Amino acid sequence: MPSAPSTLLVGLALIGGAVLTLMVNESLPGIGPDWLRLVGMYALTLVLLARGAGGYFMNSGAAAEFQRLNTSLYSPLCVALAALSGIVAVAASRR
């Protein structure tokens, strides 16, 4: 299982991604130029998609509990979040 510090970093990164999404969606005041937030949204989409798709390859050598949760929960959640953040990024690009 992942260590507590790495879990904390992932949690903070997810909060940062949520804040970025809210700024791109103009629900929160934006910080920095619009183009940089948009690039960040596309980067967030790619990172989540890579984790979601690559998660199935992480199972070799991992603990059985992690393999089960990774296959049934973590990887599909990352793919779903990637799809949703991609929708936000494309919608923001069209404005």
PDB file of C-alpha atoms in Angstrom:
ATOM      1  CA  MET A   1       0.000   0.000   0.000  1.00  0.00           C
ATOM      2  CA  PRO A   2       1.193   3.553  -0.635  1.00  0.00           C
ATOM      3  CA  SER A   3       2.881   5.422   2.195  1.00  0.00           C
ATOM      4  CA  ALA A   4       1.162   8.228   4.104  1.00  0.00           C
ATOM      5  CA  PRO A   5       3.328  11.026   2.582  1.00  0.00           C
ATOM      6  CA  SER A   6       2.667   9.867  -0.982  1.00  0.00           C
ATOM      7  CA  THR A   7      -1.046   9.585  -0.227  1.00  0.00           C
ATOM      8  CA  LEU A   8      -0.999  13.142   1.160  1.00  0.00           C
ATOM      9  CA  LEU A   9       0.734  14.419  -1.987  1.00  0.00           C
ATOM     10  CA  VAL A  10      -1.822  12.723  -4.234  1.00  0.00           C
ATOM     11  CA  GLY A  11      -4.642  14.205  -2.158  1.00  0.00           C
ATOM     12  CA  LEU A  12      -3.155  17.696  -2.408  1.00  0.00           C
ATOM     13  CA  ALA A  13      -2.670  17.269  -6.154  1.00  0.00           C
ATOM     14  CA  LEU A  14      -6.331  16.270  -6.526  1.00  0.00           C
ATOM     15  CA  ILE A  15      -7.411  19.331  -4.538  1.00  0.00           C
ATOM     16  CA  GLY A  16      -5.198  21.465  -6.797  1.00  0.00           C
ATOM     17  CA  GLY A  17      -6.796  19.900  -9.865  1.00  0.00           C
ATOM     18  CA  ALA A  18     -10.243  20.644  -8.467  1.00  0.00           C
ATOM     19  CA  VAL A  19      -9.314  24.275  -7.805  1.00  0.00           C
ATOM     20  CA  LEU A  20      -7.860  24.577 -11.312  1.00  0.00           C
ATOM     21  CA  THR A  21     -11.067  23.153 -12.761  1.00  0.00           C
ATOM     22  CA  LEU A  22     -13.150  25.665 -10.811  1.00  0.00           C
ATOM     23  CA  MET A  23     -10.925  28.523 -12.023  1.00  0.00           C
ATOM     24  CA  VAL A  24     -11.161  27.411 -15.656  1.00  0.00           C
ATOM     25  CA  ASN A  25     -14.927  27.055 -15.249  1.00  0.00           C
ATOM     26  CA  GLU A  26     -14.981  30.606 -13.783  1.00  0.00           C
ATOM     27  CA  SER A  27     -16.565  29.426 -10.530  1.00  0.00           C
ATOM     28  CA  LEU A  28     -13.507  30.780  -8.693  1.00  0.00           C
ATOM     29  CA  PRO A  29     -11.468  33.864  -9.589  1.00  0.00           C
ATOM     30  CA  GLY A  30      -8.645  32.880 -11.886  1.00  0.00           C
ATOM     31  CA  ILE A  31      -4.986  33.233 -10.976  1.00  0.00           C
ATOM     32  CA  GLY A  32      -2.570  33.815 -13.838  1.00  0.00           C
ATOM     33  CA  PRO A  33      -3.242  34.058 -17.554  1.00  0.00           C
ATOM     34  CA  ASP A  34      -6.118  32.186 -19.163  1.00  0.00           C
ATOM     35  CA  TRP A  35      -3.841  30.249 -21.514  1.00  0.00           C
ATOM     36  CA  LEU A  36      -1.792  28.877 -18.613  1.00  0.00           C
ATOM     37  CA  ARG A  37      -4.889  27.617 -16.806  1.00  0.00           C
ATOM     38  CA  LEU A  38      -6.060  26.003 -20.037  1.00  0.00           C
ATOM     39  CA  VAL A  39      -2.701  24.277 -20.545  1.00  0.00           C
ATOM     40  CA  GLY A  40      -2.948  23.120 -16.930  1.00  0.00           C
ATOM     41  CA  MET A  41      -6.386  21.630 -17.599  1.00  0.00           C
ATOM     42  CA  TYR A  42      -5.111  19.668 -20.580  1.00  0.00           C
ATOM     43  CA  ALA A  43      -2.100  18.509 -18.537  1.00  0.00           C
ATOM     44  CA  LEU A  44      -4.425  17.419 -15.725  1.00  0.00           C
ATOM     45  CA  THR A  45      -6.487  15.472 -18.235  1.00  0.00           C
ATOM     46  CA  LEU A  46      -3.412  13.698 -19.615  1.00  0.00           C
ATOM     47  CA  VAL A  47      -2.038  12.860 -16.151  1.00  0.00           C
ATOM     48  CA  LEU A  48      -5.358  11.422 -14.991  1.00  0.00           C
ATOM     49  CA  LEU A  49      -5.738   9.454 -18.219  1.00  0.00           C
ATOM     50  CA  ALA A  50      -2.197   8.086 -17.927  1.00  0.00           C
ATOM     51  CA  ARG A  51      -2.811   7.031 -14.317  1.00  0.00           C
ATOM     52  CA  GLY A  52      -6.145   5.470 -15.207  1.00  0.00           C
ATOM     53  CA  ALA A  53      -4.887   3.519 -18.207  1.00  0.00           C
ATOM     54  CA  GLY A  54      -1.473   2.784 -16.725  1.00  0.00           C
ATOM     55  CA  GLY A  55      -2.957   1.657 -13.447  1.00  0.00           C
ATOM     56  CA  TYR A  56      -3.754  -1.733 -14.870  1.00  0.00           C
ATOM     57  CA  PHE A  57      -0.037  -2.270 -15.517  1.00  0.00           C
ATOM     58  CA  MET A  58       0.840  -1.336 -11.914  1.00  0.00           C
ATOM     59  CA  ASN A  59      -0.782  -4.469 -10.570  1.00  0.00           C
ATOM     60  CA  SER A  60       2.187  -6.770 -11.077  1.00  0.00           C
ATOM     61  CA  GLY A  61       4.046  -7.218  -7.824  1.00  0.00           C
ATOM     62  CA  ALA A  62       1.576  -5.148  -5.789  1.00  0.00           C
ATOM     63  CA  ALA A  63      -0.282  -6.363  -2.742  1.00  0.00           C
ATOM     64  CA  ALA A  64      -3.487  -8.278  -3.462  1.00  0.00           C
ATOM     65  CA  GLU A  65      -5.648  -5.638  -1.738  1.00  0.00           C
ATOM     66  CA  PHE A  66      -4.112  -2.848  -3.830  1.00  0.00           C
ATOM     67  CA  GLN A  67      -4.569  -4.883  -7.023  1.00  0.00           C
ATOM     68  CA  ARG A  68      -8.238  -5.418  -6.259  1.00  0.00           C
ATOM     69  CA  LEU A  69      -8.901  -1.767  -5.394  1.00  0.00           C
ATOM     70  CA  ASN A  70      -6.778  -0.499  -8.295  1.00  0.00           C
ATOM     71  CA  THR A  71      -8.644  -2.608 -10.832  1.00  0.00           C
ATOM     72  CA  SER A  72     -12.138  -1.994  -9.499  1.00  0.00           C
ATOM     73  CA  LEU A  73     -11.928   1.575  -8.173  1.00  0.00           C
ATOM     74  CA  TYR A  74      -8.781   3.684  -8.633  1.00  0.00           C
ATOM     75  CA  SER A  75      -8.113   3.216 -12.355  1.00  0.00           C
ATOM     76  CA  PRO A  76     -11.758   3.590 -13.471  1.00  0.00           C
ATOM     77  CA  LEU A  77     -12.093   6.680 -11.247  1.00  0.00           C
ATOM     78  CA  CYS A  78      -9.017   8.253 -12.846  1.00  0.00           C
ATOM     79  CA  VAL A  79     -10.353   7.548 -16.350  1.00  0.00           C
ATOM     80  CA  ALA A  80     -13.716   9.094 -15.418  1.00  0.00           C
ATOM     81  CA  LEU A  81     -12.011  12.166 -13.921  1.00  0.00           C
ATOM     82  CA  ALA A  82      -9.857  12.456 -17.056  1.00  0.00           C
ATOM     83  CA  ALA A  83     -12.957  12.403 -19.247  1.00  0.00           C
ATOM     84  CA  LEU A  84     -14.671  15.058 -17.144  1.00  0.00           C
ATOM     85  CA  SER A  85     -11.611  17.315 -16.997  1.00  0.00           C
ATOM     86  CA  GLY A  86     -11.195  16.887 -20.752  1.00  0.00           C
ATOM     87  CA  ILE A  87     -14.778  18.073 -21.254  1.00  0.00           C
ATOM     88  CA  VAL A  88     -14.044  21.154 -19.147  1.00  0.00           C
ATOM     89  CA  ALA A  89     -10.813  21.831 -21.063  1.00  0.00           C
ATOM     90  CA  VAL A  90     -12.484  21.530 -24.476  1.00  0.00           C
ATOM     91  CA  ALA A  91     -15.419  23.718 -23.376  1.00  0.00           C
ATOM     92  CA  ALA A  92     -13.019  26.359 -22.091  1.00  0.00           C
ATOM     93  CA  SER A  93     -11.069  26.231 -25.366  1.00  0.00           C
ATOM     94  CA  ARG A  94     -14.202  27.048 -27.323  1.00  0.00           C
ATOM     95  CA  ARG A  95     -14.946  30.235 -25.364  1.00  0.00           C
TER      96      ARG A  95
END
